[in-house]
Amino acid sequence: MMNLLAVLFPAAGGSMAGVRRVRPRIVSILLFVAALDAALAISFALRTPASAVVVFGGGYFVADATSRLFLLVVSLVFLGVATYLWTRVKDTPELRDGIEKLVGLSFAFIAAANLSILSHHLVSSWIFLEVTTIVAVPLIQFWPTKARIRASWHYFLFSSVGLALTLLGFACLARGMEAGGGGEPTFFFDALAAAARQPPELWRRIGLVLILLGYGTKLGLAPMYTWLPETYHAAPPAVTALLGAVQFNVALVAVFRVLQLYRATDQAVIGPELVALGLATMSVSAFGIIATRNYVKLIAFASLNHGGVIAIGLGIGRVAAYGVVLYAVSNAFIKAILFLTAGKIEAHYRSEDARVVTGLLRDMPYSGLFFMVGIFALLGFPPFGSFLGELIILSGLIGAGRFAVFAAFCAILTVTFIATGRTVFPMIWGAPTDKAHRAGQTLTSVLPKLILLLALLAMGLYLPAPVNALFRQVAAGLGAQ
Amino acid sequence: MTYLLIAFLVVAVGPLFIATWRTSLAGLGLQGLLLTAMLAQRGWHPSPAAAVLLLDLLVLRAWFVPSHLYGILGRQRRPRRNDVIPANMLSWSIAGTLVILAFHFAGLLVPEGGVAATHLAVATASLLLGLLVLGSENTTLAQVTGALRIENAVALFELSGEHELPLPIQLGVTAVLLATLLLFGRFLRQSRGGVLEEREP
């Protein structure tokens, strides 16, 4: 029952957004529901044994290590986004106009994301991921500009085509089950696990290629990545955080489910495809980072890079699996911290040009600090979880004897590091401009980002035993040794 | 079944040569009708999930897609002409090559031939032509048409199997399609004046 509450809270909050009497307090309600959701997810993750698997809702939903871990990630990011909106609306009263629509859509987005994570059926997780895509369109267009409308169109078009390819992949899997004599095709995970033990055959392999290509679109993997930098740059910061840190992980959970089912029998197809997509994505990301002087776009291109690293780790599997889980969760928190902080910086300087923003640490002490630490984590500095995750993935590459991939991986990371530092370090430590003035920031407004930051540090230094057990359980499903 | 598949292929190829938006919409509607006919010919097993699938094919794809988009485009008084791929010999040759490749691919996967091979060939050709439309033109209408062609190609491929999705899942898939169509309509309305096509300096 606790599992369903994670969905019911946002759904109830969403229905309240339509009630006229509560509209003046709707952002406070958003914050309250997000805090409740996070408390529930934390208790759910800490109090349930990592290996426990509970199927509920007529067999359509499952609470296992993967769903518990990612419900926790989504709820913490949601709390960060809710706090950001609360402080922005408090500081800028003109943003209150029509805010109930944004809040209602955010609730719907989170409810669909939670349902997708909890799904125990391959097609139902796809349906709820589609729902998050459909709800995200009006969110991206919120406070509309030409750039936002255009970005939302490209986002929706790429997502629709990608998810149509995934659906085609499911149809190929069903065809494979029919051809293999595995009985009536089904997409419930437990029955699929039994069917996956049949010897590999062509339809299944075509299906897996299409599914990974389709979900890869939602992860921003090359070749269908062009929507991502444009959308992350154009959307309002809170929406970008939802897309980058919530929807990305919902799509990743869908990929995890597929790999948990088919890695053992179809590694020969899955591994090379993911490694190739990952390397291509890291390369285009490096070019994007070199070319841009816009700090929001730079973070968006860095998100592409993260997607590439995760794809390579998943392609290698085994030793790298634990690193992938660590890196994916760190990545969610880094993106949430950086996009929300970038929103504050843009609101203060009225510019997204990195050359205009200088002396951030003096002008905006809290935001400057978060931006600096977020960039360190983004670049994979110790002691953050992203560092440890990247290190484990690299050792996985060595262990698997993939030396050429290892060399390419290191070369691209070095280029990314230099290009990012060249653009971002002057923003943080440069001399403030004459016009700049110190922005007032309260501790309460930065508290959720502080929690995300502490979580990032914990993943690099010390993870509480129950949370570490969750990470290990998810990694074991991905083939960790 | 074979003549329905051939008709589907004709409907997929025809609008590439007759470059008006009315032809494109009529083509999409006809594809929906042909999918419904194939479902009927496959054998009708009355069940709630099958009824929803019928609704999906007949009401949404055959009727709602053309009528909803026609209403929007008609109100905008769009010019009659609308190329879904560039009107030149190169594009037409690529389209022809894709159809031949699709039949070759089906021959490799289903070497015994027959209706199953034709079914796969037509679904693959429709998918590839949908991708060609998406990649060739950057107008919103052409891209919406390309995406809907891909949706219909996926539905055609799904009809080649015997399995039926559980009712809640079939309902979800149909609801997602309806929401997608409504959003495509919204984007077509917003695309008036070229907002979605132009590039900002």
Coordinates of N, CA, C and O in Angstrom, one line a residue, chain A residues 88 295 342-351 360 363-364 435-440:
Chain A
R88 N 11.0 30.9 -6.1 CA 10.9 31.7 -7.3 C 9.6 32.5 -7.2 O 9.5 33.7 -7.5
Y295 N 25.9 28.7 -20.7 CA 26.1 27.8 -19.6 C 25.0 26.8 -19.4 O 25.2 25.6 -19.0
A342 N 21.2 27.0 -12.3 CA 21.4 27.8 -13.5 C 20.1 28.7 -13.7 O 20.3 29.9 -14.1
G343 N 19.0 28.2 -13.3 CA 17.7 29.1 -13.3 C 17.9 30.3 -12.4 O 17.5 31.4 -12.8
K344 N 18.4 30.1 -11.2 CA 18.6 31.2 -10.3 C 19.6 32.2 -10.9 O 19.4 33.4 -10.8
I345 N 20.7 31.7 -11.4 CA 21.7 32.5 -12.0 C 21.2 33.4 -13.1 O 21.4 34.6 -13.2
E346 N 20.4 32.7 -14.0 CA 19.8 33.4 -15.2 C 18.9 34.5 -14.7 O 18.9 35.6 -15.2
A347 N 18.1 34.2 -13.6 CA 17.1 35.2 -13.1 C 17.9 36.4 -12.6 O 17.4 37.5 -12.7
H348 N 19.1 36.1 -12.0 CA 19.8 37.2 -11.4 C 20.6 38.1 -12.4 O 20.5 39.3 -12.4
Y349 N 21.2 37.4 -13.3 CA 22.1 38.1 -14.3 C 21.3 38.5 -15.6 O 21.8 39.2 -16.4
R350 N 20.1 37.9 -15.8 CA 19.3 38.1 -17.0 C 20.1 37.7 -18.2 O 20.0 38.4 -19.3
S351 N 20.9 36.7 -18.1 CA 21.7 36.3 -19.3 C 22.1 34.8 -19.1 O 22.4 34.4 -18.0
L360 N 30.7 34.7 -9.5 CA 29.5 34.1 -9.0 C 29.5 33.8 -7.5 O 28.6 34.1 -6.8
D363 N 28.8 37.2 -5.9 CA 27.5 37.8 -6.1 C 26.4 36.9 -5.5 O 25.4 37.4 -5.0
M364 N 26.5 35.6 -5.7 CA 25.4 34.7 -5.2 C 26.1 33.6 -4.5 O 26.4 32.5 -5.0
K435 N 28.3 46.2 -12.1 CA 26.8 46.3 -11.8 C 26.4 45.2 -10.8 O 25.3 45.4 -10.3
A436 N 27.2 44.2 -10.6 CA 26.7 43.1 -9.8 C 26.4 43.5 -8.4 O 27.1 44.4 -7.8
H437 N 25.4 42.9 -7.8 CA 25.2 43.1 -6.4 C 24.8 41.8 -5.8 O 24.3 40.9 -6.5
R438 N 25.1 41.7 -4.5 CA 24.8 40.4 -3.8 C 23.3 40.1 -3.7 O 22.6 40.9 -3.2
A439 N 22.9 38.9 -4.2 CA 21.5 38.5 -4.1 C 21.2 37.9 -2.8 O 22.0 37.1 -2.3
G440 N 20.1 38.3 -2.2 CA 19.7 37.7 -0.9 C 19.1 36.3 -1.1 O 18.3 36.1 -2.0

